[in-house]
C-alpha cells in the first residue's frame, strides 16, 4: 500500500465539456448531465455527432443536433449556454478522442447503453473512449437514477464513491471527488478493496485496518464535513465489491483512476474500470 501522505490533491477544473450524441432528436441522460455541469461550472459546451463521411446532409444534421439540444432545456436557459455542434466522421471512439484533444476538452460526458452479456465481450464505444481519451470521462446509463433536476438542470449529487488503491490514478480520482463533494455538499465514500488473489494473506486484517487509517489521512481537514465522510475496506473481486457497495448505499457517482493492473485483468472482461462502467447502477467518472 502506498504512503497516503505522499498523495497531492488536485482540484477539478472544467472549462470545456464534450458530449457525443448517439441518437439525434432523443432525450438522453448524458446530454442533460452535460448541460447541467456546463451551467454549474460555466463552461463551453461542445456536442458532437459521428456519421459516415459524405453520406449525410451536414446542414440538416446541424439542425437535428440543435433540436436535440433544445429538447433538454427551456428557452431562457438555452440563451445562457455557450455551445457548439460538431460533425465527426471515421471510427467513432477515435474521432471522439481526437476531437476532444483538438478542442482542449477537460471532460467528456457520454452514455453507455446496457447490452447483453455476450455483446459485452466485444467492449463498447464508451469503454474505448475511457481507455483512449487524454481527459476525464463521465459515463452515464439510461436506466440509472438521475442526479440532476430535469426541469431546472440543478445538480443534486448526494453520494460519491471513490474506489481507492492509493495509486497515482486513484489519487486523482479522490481529488476530483473531493472537489465535487465540496461543490455539491455531497457525501464522500472511500472504498479500498484487497484483491481476491491476496485474500489468503496472513496479515489480511492488518492490511484492511491500515487502509482505513490511511483514508483518514487522505482527506484534508475542513474540506469535507465529518458526518459526510465514510470509509470502508473489503476483500474480494474488486469490481464486484465496488458495484455491490454502490448499489447498497445508493451511490450517485463512482470515481475511478484511469489505470489498470495488467497482470490481473481478464482477457475477456478487460479492466476493473471496464466492468464497473458496464454494470454500475450509477454514473462513473474515469479521472485523468
PDB file of C-alpha atoms in Angstrom:
ATOM      1  CA  UNK A   1       0.000   0.000   0.000  1.00  0.00           C
ATOM      2  CA  UNK A   2       1.391   3.408  -0.969  1.00  0.00           C
ATOM      3  CA  UNK A   3       2.005   6.059   1.712  1.00  0.00           C
ATOM      4  CA  UNK A   4      -1.178   8.130   1.685  1.00  0.00           C
ATOM      5  CA  UNK A   5       0.623  11.208   2.985  1.00  0.00           C
ATOM      6  CA  UNK A   6       2.550  11.451  -0.289  1.00  0.00           C
ATOM      7  CA  UNK A   7      -0.649  11.964  -2.298  1.00  0.00           C
ATOM      8  CA  UNK A   8      -1.209  15.511  -3.576  1.00  0.00           C
ATOM      9  CA  UNK A   9      -4.809  16.588  -4.087  1.00  0.00           C
ATOM     10  CA  UNK A  10      -5.635  18.349  -7.355  1.00  0.00           C
ATOM     11  CA  UNK A  11      -8.887  20.354  -7.678  1.00  0.00           C
ATOM     12  CA  UNK A  12     -11.275  19.588 -10.527  1.00  0.00           C
ATOM     13  CA  UNK A  13     -11.065  22.320 -13.158  1.00  0.00           C
ATOM     14  CA  UNK A  14     -13.589  22.147 -16.020  1.00  0.00           C
ATOM     15  CA  UNK A  15     -13.584  24.749 -18.813  1.00  0.00           C
ATOM     16  CA  UNK A  16     -14.617  22.709 -21.857  1.00  0.00           C
ATOM     17  CA  UNK A  17     -17.115  19.808 -21.962  1.00  0.00           C
ATOM     18  CA  UNK A  18     -17.695  17.478 -24.913  1.00  0.00           C
ATOM     19  CA  UNK A  19     -20.875  15.422 -25.226  1.00  0.00           C
ATOM     20  CA  UNK A  20     -21.098  12.837 -28.031  1.00  0.00           C
ATOM     21  CA  UNK A  21     -24.687  12.285 -29.206  1.00  0.00           C
ATOM     22  CA  UNK A  22     -25.726   8.705 -30.029  1.00  0.00           C
ATOM     23  CA  UNK A  23     -29.173   9.283 -31.484  1.00  0.00           C
ATOM     24  CA  UNK A  24     -30.492  12.613 -32.723  1.00  0.00           C
ATOM     25  CA  UNK A  25     -33.830  14.062 -31.557  1.00  0.00           C
ATOM     26  CA  UNK A  26     -33.928  11.808 -28.491  1.00  0.00           C
ATOM     27  CA  UNK A  27     -33.837  12.588 -24.769  1.00  0.00           C
ATOM     28  CA  UNK A  28     -30.535  11.494 -23.266  1.00  0.00           C
ATOM     29  CA  UNK A  29     -29.316  11.440 -19.699  1.00  0.00           C
ATOM     30  CA  UNK A  30     -25.774  12.257 -20.839  1.00  0.00           C
ATOM     31  CA  UNK A  31     -26.946  15.391 -22.640  1.00  0.00           C
ATOM     32  CA  UNK A  32     -28.850  16.523 -19.560  1.00  0.00           C
ATOM     33  CA  UNK A  33     -25.800  15.961 -17.355  1.00  0.00           C
ATOM     34  CA  UNK A  34     -23.514  17.771 -19.813  1.00  0.00           C
ATOM     35  CA  UNK A  35     -25.811  20.801 -19.899  1.00  0.00           C
ATOM     36  CA  UNK A  36     -26.246  20.833 -16.098  1.00  0.00           C
ATOM     37  CA  UNK A  37     -22.492  20.608 -15.467  1.00  0.00           C
ATOM     38  CA  UNK A  38     -21.830  23.257 -18.112  1.00  0.00           C
ATOM     39  CA  UNK A  39     -24.213  25.622 -16.344  1.00  0.00           C
ATOM     40  CA  UNK A  40     -22.781  24.773 -12.936  1.00  0.00           C
ATOM     41  CA  UNK A  41     -19.134  25.250 -13.962  1.00  0.00           C
ATOM     42  CA  UNK A  42     -19.853  27.992 -16.541  1.00  0.00           C
ATOM     43  CA  UNK A  43     -18.051  26.111 -19.295  1.00  0.00           C
ATOM     44  CA  UNK A  44     -18.022  25.995 -23.069  1.00  0.00           C
ATOM     45  CA  UNK A  45     -20.119  23.020 -24.231  1.00  0.00           C
ATOM     46  CA  UNK A  46     -19.481  21.050 -27.410  1.00  0.00           C
ATOM     47  CA  UNK A  47     -21.842  18.454 -28.899  1.00  0.00           C
ATOM     48  CA  UNK A  48     -20.545  16.000 -31.480  1.00  0.00           C
ATOM     49  CA  UNK A  49     -22.343  13.512 -33.674  1.00  0.00           C
ATOM     50  CA  UNK A  50     -20.456  10.798 -35.575  1.00  0.00           C
ATOM     51  CA  UNK A  51     -21.618   9.830 -39.047  1.00  0.00           C
ATOM     52  CA  UNK A  52     -20.244   8.264 -42.221  1.00  0.00           C
ATOM     53  CA  UNK A  53     -18.425  10.725 -44.434  1.00  0.00           C
ATOM     54  CA  UNK A  54     -20.190  12.086 -47.499  1.00  0.00           C
ATOM     55  CA  UNK A  55     -23.401  10.195 -46.763  1.00  0.00           C
ATOM     56  CA  UNK A  56     -25.351  12.812 -44.844  1.00  0.00           C
ATOM     57  CA  UNK A  57     -26.503  16.388 -45.332  1.00  0.00           C
ATOM     58  CA  UNK A  58     -24.294  18.329 -42.871  1.00  0.00           C
ATOM     59  CA  UNK A  59     -26.660  21.314 -42.714  1.00  0.00           C
ATOM     60  CA  UNK A  60     -29.575  19.028 -41.866  1.00  0.00           C
ATOM     61  CA  UNK A  61     -27.511  17.229 -39.197  1.00  0.00           C
ATOM     62  CA  UNK A  62     -26.581  20.506 -37.523  1.00  0.00           C
ATOM     63  CA  UNK A  63     -30.276  21.427 -37.298  1.00  0.00           C
ATOM     64  CA  UNK A  64     -31.001  17.996 -35.801  1.00  0.00           C
ATOM     65  CA  UNK A  65     -28.253  18.468 -33.198  1.00  0.00           C
ATOM     66  CA  UNK A  66     -29.733  21.828 -32.196  1.00  0.00           C
ATOM     67  CA  UNK A  67     -33.218  20.306 -31.963  1.00  0.00           C
ATOM     68  CA  UNK A  68     -31.812  17.542 -29.736  1.00  0.00           C
ATOM     69  CA  UNK A  69     -30.157  20.155 -27.528  1.00  0.00           C
ATOM     70  CA  UNK A  70     -33.398  22.122 -27.192  1.00  0.00           C
ATOM     71  CA  UNK A  71     -35.296  19.014 -26.049  1.00  0.00           C
ATOM     72  CA  UNK A  72     -33.429  19.179 -22.744  1.00  0.00           C
ATOM     73  CA  UNK A  73     -33.731  22.837 -21.792  1.00  0.00           C
ATOM     74  CA  UNK A  74     -36.146  25.744 -21.577  1.00  0.00           C
ATOM     75  CA  UNK A  75     -35.662  28.765 -23.848  1.00  0.00           C
ATOM     76  CA  UNK A  76     -34.213  31.116 -21.168  1.00  0.00           C
ATOM     77  CA  UNK A  77     -31.545  28.547 -20.246  1.00  0.00           C
ATOM     78  CA  UNK A  78     -30.794  27.908 -23.925  1.00  0.00           C
ATOM     79  CA  UNK A  79     -29.720  31.503 -24.376  1.00  0.00           C
ATOM     80  CA  UNK A  80     -27.327  31.396 -21.414  1.00  0.00           C
ATOM     81  CA  UNK A  81     -25.237  28.430 -22.609  1.00  0.00           C
ATOM     82  CA  UNK A  82     -22.155  28.844 -24.782  1.00  0.00           C
ATOM     83  CA  UNK A  83     -22.242  25.797 -27.044  1.00  0.00           C
ATOM     84  CA  UNK A  84     -21.233  24.489 -30.471  1.00  0.00           C
ATOM     85  CA  UNK A  85     -22.046  21.417 -32.551  1.00  0.00           C
ATOM     86  CA  UNK A  86     -19.501  19.333 -34.463  1.00  0.00           C
ATOM     87  CA  UNK A  87     -19.930  16.550 -37.004  1.00  0.00           C
ATOM     88  CA  UNK A  88     -17.374  13.758 -36.887  1.00  0.00           C
ATOM     89  CA  UNK A  89     -16.521  11.064 -39.400  1.00  0.00           C
ATOM     90  CA  UNK A  90     -14.459   7.895 -39.219  1.00  0.00           C
ATOM     91  CA  UNK A  91     -14.119   5.390 -36.382  1.00  0.00           C
ATOM     92  CA  UNK A  92     -16.327   6.669 -33.574  1.00  0.00           C
ATOM     93  CA  UNK A  93     -14.154   6.323 -30.477  1.00  0.00           C
ATOM     94  CA  UNK A  94     -11.039   7.606 -32.261  1.00  0.00           C
ATOM     95  CA  UNK A  95     -12.969  10.570 -33.668  1.00  0.00           C
ATOM     96  CA  UNK A  96     -14.321  11.497 -30.247  1.00  0.00           C
ATOM     97  CA  UNK A  97     -10.877  11.336 -28.635  1.00  0.00           C
ATOM     98  CA  UNK A  98      -9.217  13.289 -31.453  1.00  0.00           C
ATOM     99  CA  UNK A  99     -11.933  15.945 -31.310  1.00  0.00           C
ATOM    100  CA  UNK A 100     -11.543  16.174 -27.521  1.00  0.00           C
ATOM    101  CA  UNK A 101      -7.823  16.794 -27.902  1.00  0.00           C
ATOM    102  CA  UNK A 102      -8.277  19.414 -30.644  1.00  0.00           C
ATOM    103  CA  UNK A 103     -10.929  21.293 -28.639  1.00  0.00           C
ATOM    104  CA  UNK A 104      -8.904  21.080 -25.390  1.00  0.00           C
ATOM    105  CA  UNK A 105     -11.731  19.265 -23.640  1.00  0.00           C
ATOM    106  CA  UNK A 106     -11.497  18.750 -19.871  1.00  0.00           C
ATOM    107  CA  UNK A 107     -14.448  16.365 -19.551  1.00  0.00           C
ATOM    108  CA  UNK A 108     -16.252  14.053 -21.959  1.00  0.00           C
ATOM    109  CA  UNK A 109     -19.831  13.199 -20.930  1.00  0.00           C
ATOM    110  CA  UNK A 110     -21.335  10.221 -22.744  1.00  0.00           C
ATOM    111  CA  UNK A 111     -23.901   7.487 -22.337  1.00  0.00           C
ATOM    112  CA  UNK A 112     -23.302   3.752 -22.162  1.00  0.00           C
ATOM    113  CA  UNK A 113     -26.277   1.615 -23.090  1.00  0.00           C
ATOM    114  CA  UNK A 114     -26.827  -1.699 -21.303  1.00  0.00           C
ATOM    115  CA  UNK A 115     -26.039  -4.649 -23.544  1.00  0.00           C
ATOM    116  CA  UNK A 116     -26.437  -8.449 -23.408  1.00  0.00           C
ATOM    117  CA  UNK A 117     -23.669 -10.440 -21.675  1.00  0.00           C
ATOM    118  CA  UNK A 118     -22.428 -11.858 -24.991  1.00  0.00           C
ATOM    119  CA  UNK A 119     -22.140  -8.419 -26.577  1.00  0.00           C
ATOM    120  CA  UNK A 120     -20.169  -7.132 -23.597  1.00  0.00           C
ATOM    121  CA  UNK A 121     -17.220  -9.334 -24.586  1.00  0.00           C
ATOM    122  CA  UNK A 122     -16.570  -7.018 -27.532  1.00  0.00           C
ATOM    123  CA  UNK A 123     -16.448  -3.817 -25.488  1.00  0.00           C
ATOM    124  CA  UNK A 124     -18.296  -0.595 -26.257  1.00  0.00           C
ATOM    125  CA  UNK A 125     -17.666   2.909 -27.561  1.00  0.00           C
ATOM    126  CA  UNK A 126     -17.790   4.391 -24.058  1.00  0.00           C
ATOM    127  CA  UNK A 127     -15.245   1.874 -22.767  1.00  0.00           C
ATOM    128  CA  UNK A 128     -12.944   2.555 -25.723  1.00  0.00           C
ATOM    129  CA  UNK A 129     -13.185   6.314 -25.148  1.00  0.00           C
ATOM    130  CA  UNK A 130     -12.395   5.838 -21.446  1.00  0.00           C
ATOM    131  CA  UNK A 131      -9.284   3.878 -22.425  1.00  0.00           C
ATOM    132  CA  UNK A 132      -8.089   6.231 -25.190  1.00  0.00           C
ATOM    133  CA  UNK A 133      -9.105   9.746 -24.095  1.00  0.00           C
ATOM    134  CA  UNK A 134      -6.500  12.077 -22.611  1.00  0.00           C
ATOM    135  CA  UNK A 135      -9.090  13.827 -20.439  1.00  0.00           C
ATOM    136  CA  UNK A 136     -11.571  12.648 -17.813  1.00  0.00           C
ATOM    137  CA  UNK A 137     -14.712  10.839 -18.961  1.00  0.00           C
ATOM    138  CA  UNK A 138     -18.106  10.759 -17.256  1.00  0.00           C
ATOM    139  CA  UNK A 139     -20.180   7.734 -18.316  1.00  0.00           C
ATOM    140  CA  UNK A 140     -23.926   7.675 -17.642  1.00  0.00           C
ATOM    141  CA  UNK A 141     -26.537   4.933 -18.096  1.00  0.00           C
ATOM    142  CA  UNK A 142     -30.029   5.459 -19.438  1.00  0.00           C
ATOM    143  CA  UNK A 143     -31.597   3.392 -16.632  1.00  0.00           C
ATOM    144  CA  UNK A 144     -29.833   4.973 -13.645  1.00  0.00           C
ATOM    145  CA  UNK A 145     -31.420   7.293 -11.100  1.00  0.00           C
ATOM    146  CA  UNK A 146     -30.719  10.857 -12.216  1.00  0.00           C
ATOM    147  CA  UNK A 147     -28.816  13.309 -10.023  1.00  0.00           C
ATOM    148  CA  UNK A 148     -29.974  16.439 -11.811  1.00  0.00           C
ATOM    149  CA  UNK A 149     -33.304  18.217 -11.728  1.00  0.00           C
ATOM    150  CA  UNK A 150     -34.565  17.778 -15.276  1.00  0.00           C
ATOM    151  CA  UNK A 151     -36.678  20.941 -15.047  1.00  0.00           C
ATOM    152  CA  UNK A 152     -34.138  23.370 -13.580  1.00  0.00           C
ATOM    153  CA  UNK A 153     -30.957  21.427 -14.510  1.00  0.00           C
ATOM    154  CA  UNK A 154     -29.664  21.907 -10.970  1.00  0.00           C
ATOM    155  CA  UNK A 155     -27.151  19.303  -9.807  1.00  0.00           C
ATOM    156  CA  UNK A 156     -28.168  17.138  -6.815  1.00  0.00           C
ATOM    157  CA  UNK A 157     -25.112  14.911  -6.403  1.00  0.00           C
ATOM    158  CA  UNK A 158     -25.812  13.343  -2.980  1.00  0.00           C
ATOM    159  CA  UNK A 159     -23.348  10.448  -2.696  1.00  0.00           C
ATOM    160  CA  UNK A 160     -19.924   9.962  -4.315  1.00  0.00           C
ATOM    161  CA  UNK A 161     -17.864   6.761  -4.088  1.00  0.00           C
ATOM    162  CA  UNK A 162     -14.099   6.675  -4.690  1.00  0.00           C
ATOM    163  CA  UNK A 163     -12.539   3.265  -5.261  1.00  0.00           C
ATOM    164  CA  UNK A 164      -9.058   3.965  -3.916  1.00  0.00           C
ATOM    165  CA  UNK A 165      -5.981   1.707  -4.011  1.00  0.00           C
ATOM    166  CA  UNK A 166      -3.545   4.545  -3.120  1.00  0.00           C
ATOM    167  CA  UNK A 167      -2.097   4.666  -6.640  1.00  0.00           C
ATOM    168  CA  UNK A 168      -1.485   7.851  -8.634  1.00  0.00           C
ATOM    169  CA  UNK A 169      -4.665   7.331 -10.655  1.00  0.00           C
ATOM    170  CA  UNK A 170      -6.735   6.788  -7.521  1.00  0.00           C
ATOM    171  CA  UNK A 171      -5.241   9.954  -6.019  1.00  0.00           C
ATOM    172  CA  UNK A 172      -6.558  11.977  -8.941  1.00  0.00           C
ATOM    173  CA  UNK A 173      -9.982  10.320  -8.689  1.00  0.00           C
ATOM    174  CA  UNK A 174     -10.074  11.223  -4.997  1.00  0.00           C
ATOM    175  CA  UNK A 175      -9.057  14.812  -5.749  1.00  0.00           C
ATOM    176  CA  UNK A 176     -11.880  15.223  -8.236  1.00  0.00           C
ATOM    177  CA  UNK A 177     -14.348  13.537  -5.881  1.00  0.00           C
ATOM    178  CA  UNK A 178     -13.399  15.923  -3.066  1.00  0.00           C
ATOM    179  CA  UNK A 179     -13.888  18.898  -5.412  1.00  0.00           C
ATOM    180  CA  UNK A 180     -17.325  17.637  -6.431  1.00  0.00           C
ATOM    181  CA  UNK A 181     -18.314  16.832  -2.843  1.00  0.00           C
ATOM    182  CA  UNK A 182     -17.337  20.336  -1.748  1.00  0.00           C
ATOM    183  CA  UNK A 183     -19.200  21.966  -4.625  1.00  0.00           C
ATOM    184  CA  UNK A 184     -22.420  19.999  -4.203  1.00  0.00           C
ATOM    185  CA  UNK A 185     -22.288  19.239  -0.442  1.00  0.00           C
ATOM    186  CA  UNK A 186     -22.177  15.506  -1.174  1.00  0.00           C
ATOM    187  CA  UNK A 187     -21.401  12.518   0.996  1.00  0.00           C
ATOM    188  CA  UNK A 188     -17.938  11.121   0.200  1.00  0.00           C
ATOM    189  CA  UNK A 189     -17.403   7.355   0.472  1.00  0.00           C
ATOM    190  CA  UNK A 190     -13.867   5.927   0.238  1.00  0.00           C
ATOM    191  CA  UNK A 191     -13.540   2.213  -0.540  1.00  0.00           C
ATOM    192  CA  UNK A 192     -10.394   0.059  -0.546  1.00  0.00           C
ATOM    193  CA  UNK A 193     -10.578  -3.478  -1.940  1.00  0.00           C
ATOM    194  CA  UNK A 194      -7.920  -6.087  -1.198  1.00  0.00           C
ATOM    195  CA  UNK A 195      -7.738  -8.090  -4.469  1.00  0.00           C
ATOM    196  CA  UNK A 196      -9.138 -11.592  -4.403  1.00  0.00           C
ATOM    197  CA  UNK A 197      -5.707 -13.131  -5.107  1.00  0.00           C
ATOM    198  CA  UNK A 198      -4.432 -11.588  -1.856  1.00  0.00           C
ATOM    199  CA  UNK A 199      -7.349 -12.661   0.359  1.00  0.00           C
ATOM    200  CA  UNK A 200      -5.378 -15.537   1.905  1.00  0.00           C
ATOM    201  CA  UNK A 201      -2.533 -13.355   3.157  1.00  0.00           C
ATOM    202  CA  UNK A 202      -1.934 -13.953   6.900  1.00  0.00           C
ATOM    203  CA  UNK A 203      -1.933 -10.188   7.517  1.00  0.00           C
ATOM    204  CA  UNK A 204      -5.174  -9.570   5.610  1.00  0.00           C
ATOM    205  CA  UNK A 205      -6.987  -7.909   8.522  1.00  0.00           C
ATOM    206  CA  UNK A 206      -3.980  -5.690   9.250  1.00  0.00           C
ATOM    207  CA  UNK A 207      -3.939  -4.510   5.622  1.00  0.00           C
ATOM    208  CA  UNK A 208      -7.654  -3.651   5.746  1.00  0.00           C
ATOM    209  CA  UNK A 209      -7.268  -1.805   9.061  1.00  0.00           C
ATOM    210  CA  UNK A 210      -4.260   0.104   7.676  1.00  0.00           C
ATOM    211  CA  UNK A 211      -6.341   1.143   4.665  1.00  0.00           C
ATOM    212  CA  UNK A 212      -8.986   2.705   6.906  1.00  0.00           C
ATOM    213  CA  UNK A 213      -6.309   4.603   8.861  1.00  0.00           C
ATOM    214  CA  UNK A 214      -4.711   5.741   5.605  1.00  0.00           C
ATOM    215  CA  UNK A 215      -8.069   7.059   4.364  1.00  0.00           C
ATOM    216  CA  UNK A 216      -8.325   9.258   7.429  1.00  0.00           C
ATOM    217  CA  UNK A 217      -5.061  10.948   6.378  1.00  0.00           C
ATOM    218  CA  UNK A 218      -6.123  11.359   2.751  1.00  0.00           C
ATOM    219  CA  UNK A 219      -8.910  13.903   3.096  1.00  0.00           C
ATOM    220  CA  UNK A 220      -7.521  17.247   4.343  1.00  0.00           C
ATOM    221  CA  UNK A 221      -9.081  18.684   7.472  1.00  0.00           C
ATOM    222  CA  UNK A 222     -12.012  21.069   6.972  1.00  0.00           C
ATOM    223  CA  UNK A 223     -12.565  20.030   3.336  1.00  0.00           C
ATOM    224  CA  UNK A 224     -15.473  17.618   3.934  1.00  0.00           C
ATOM    225  CA  UNK A 225     -17.806  17.622   6.928  1.00  0.00           C
ATOM    226  CA  UNK A 226     -17.106  14.744   9.326  1.00  0.00           C
ATOM    227  CA  UNK A 227     -20.682  13.475   9.109  1.00  0.00           C
ATOM    228  CA  UNK A 228     -20.399  13.237   5.312  1.00  0.00           C
ATOM    229  CA  UNK A 229     -17.234  11.076   5.271  1.00  0.00           C
ATOM    230  CA  UNK A 230     -17.445   7.273   5.141  1.00  0.00           C
ATOM    231  CA  UNK A 231     -14.630   4.700   4.967  1.00  0.00           C
ATOM    232  CA  UNK A 232     -14.744   1.002   4.088  1.00  0.00           C
ATOM    233  CA  UNK A 233     -12.159  -1.712   3.367  1.00  0.00           C
ATOM    234  CA  UNK A 234     -13.216  -5.017   1.816  1.00  0.00           C
ATOM    235  CA  UNK A 235     -11.598  -8.047   0.206  1.00  0.00           C
ATOM    236  CA  UNK A 236     -12.692  -9.962  -2.861  1.00  0.00           C
ATOM    237  CA  UNK A 237     -13.249  -9.325  -6.547  1.00  0.00           C
ATOM    238  CA  UNK A 238     -12.572  -5.608  -6.979  1.00  0.00           C
ATOM    239  CA  UNK A 239     -15.302  -4.734  -9.469  1.00  0.00           C
ATOM    240  CA  UNK A 240     -17.931  -6.814  -7.649  1.00  0.00           C
ATOM    241  CA  UNK A 241     -17.119  -5.115  -4.334  1.00  0.00           C
ATOM    242  CA  UNK A 242     -17.368  -1.658  -5.924  1.00  0.00           C
ATOM    243  CA  UNK A 243     -20.652  -2.475  -7.661  1.00  0.00           C
ATOM    244  CA  UNK A 244     -22.202  -4.044  -4.559  1.00  0.00           C
ATOM    245  CA  UNK A 245     -21.227  -1.079  -2.376  1.00  0.00           C
ATOM    246  CA  UNK A 246     -22.603   1.404  -4.925  1.00  0.00           C
ATOM    247  CA  UNK A 247     -25.922  -0.428  -5.070  1.00  0.00           C
ATOM    248  CA  UNK A 248     -26.248  -0.956  -1.305  1.00  0.00           C
ATOM    249  CA  UNK A 249     -25.557   2.686  -0.421  1.00  0.00           C
ATOM    250  CA  UNK A 250     -27.392   4.199  -3.415  1.00  0.00           C
ATOM    251  CA  UNK A 251     -24.305   5.970  -4.747  1.00  0.00           C
ATOM    252  CA  UNK A 252     -24.864   8.606  -7.472  1.00  0.00           C
ATOM    253  CA  UNK A 253     -21.318   8.707  -8.850  1.00  0.00           C
ATOM    254  CA  UNK A 254     -18.349   6.318  -8.770  1.00  0.00           C
ATOM    255  CA  UNK A 255     -14.897   7.872  -9.283  1.00  0.00           C
ATOM    256  CA  UNK A 256     -12.074   5.677 -10.595  1.00  0.00           C
ATOM    257  CA  UNK A 257      -8.492   6.405 -11.617  1.00  0.00           C
ATOM    258  CA  UNK A 258      -7.567   5.803 -15.263  1.00  0.00           C
ATOM    259  CA  UNK A 259      -5.201   2.900 -14.717  1.00  0.00           C
ATOM    260  CA  UNK A 260      -5.327  -0.867 -14.688  1.00  0.00           C
ATOM    261  CA  UNK A 261      -3.409  -3.824 -13.294  1.00  0.00           C
ATOM    262  CA  UNK A 262      -2.238  -5.571 -16.446  1.00  0.00           C
ATOM    263  CA  UNK A 263      -1.197  -8.693 -14.524  1.00  0.00           C
ATOM    264  CA  UNK A 264      -4.658  -9.440 -13.161  1.00  0.00           C
ATOM    265  CA  UNK A 265      -7.131  -8.089 -15.703  1.00  0.00           C
ATOM    266  CA  UNK A 266      -9.337 -10.591 -17.515  1.00  0.00           C
ATOM    267  CA  UNK A 267      -8.624 -11.221 -21.182  1.00  0.00           C
ATOM    268  CA  UNK A 268     -12.364 -11.122 -21.920  1.00  0.00           C
ATOM    269  CA  UNK A 269     -13.817  -8.635 -19.465  1.00  0.00           C
ATOM    270  CA  UNK A 270     -10.956  -6.117 -19.529  1.00  0.00           C
ATOM    271  CA  UNK A 271     -10.063  -3.866 -16.625  1.00  0.00           C
ATOM    272  CA  UNK A 272     -11.924  -3.248 -13.387  1.00  0.00           C
ATOM    273  CA  UNK A 273     -12.927   0.134 -14.823  1.00  0.00           C
ATOM    274  CA  UNK A 274     -14.496  -1.564 -17.876  1.00  0.00           C
ATOM    275  CA  UNK A 275     -16.595  -3.832 -15.689  1.00  0.00           C
ATOM    276  CA  UNK A 276     -17.711  -1.012 -13.413  1.00  0.00           C
ATOM    277  CA  UNK A 277     -18.611   1.206 -16.387  1.00  0.00           C
ATOM    278  CA  UNK A 278     -20.607  -1.618 -17.910  1.00  0.00           C
ATOM    279  CA  UNK A 279     -22.556  -2.728 -14.844  1.00  0.00           C
ATOM    280  CA  UNK A 280     -22.680   0.240 -12.447  1.00  0.00           C
ATOM    281  CA  UNK A 281     -26.089   1.285 -11.105  1.00  0.00           C
ATOM    282  CA  UNK A 282     -24.965   4.916 -11.369  1.00  0.00           C
ATOM    283  CA  UNK A 283     -22.684   7.249 -13.325  1.00  0.00           C
ATOM    284  CA  UNK A 284     -18.928   6.572 -13.441  1.00  0.00           C
ATOM    285  CA  UNK A 285     -16.161   9.183 -13.668  1.00  0.00           C
ATOM    286  CA  UNK A 286     -12.817   7.990 -15.052  1.00  0.00           C
ATOM    287  CA  UNK A 287     -10.309  10.572 -13.833  1.00  0.00           C
ATOM    288  CA  UNK A 288      -7.383  11.863 -15.884  1.00  0.00           C
TER     289      UNK A 288
END
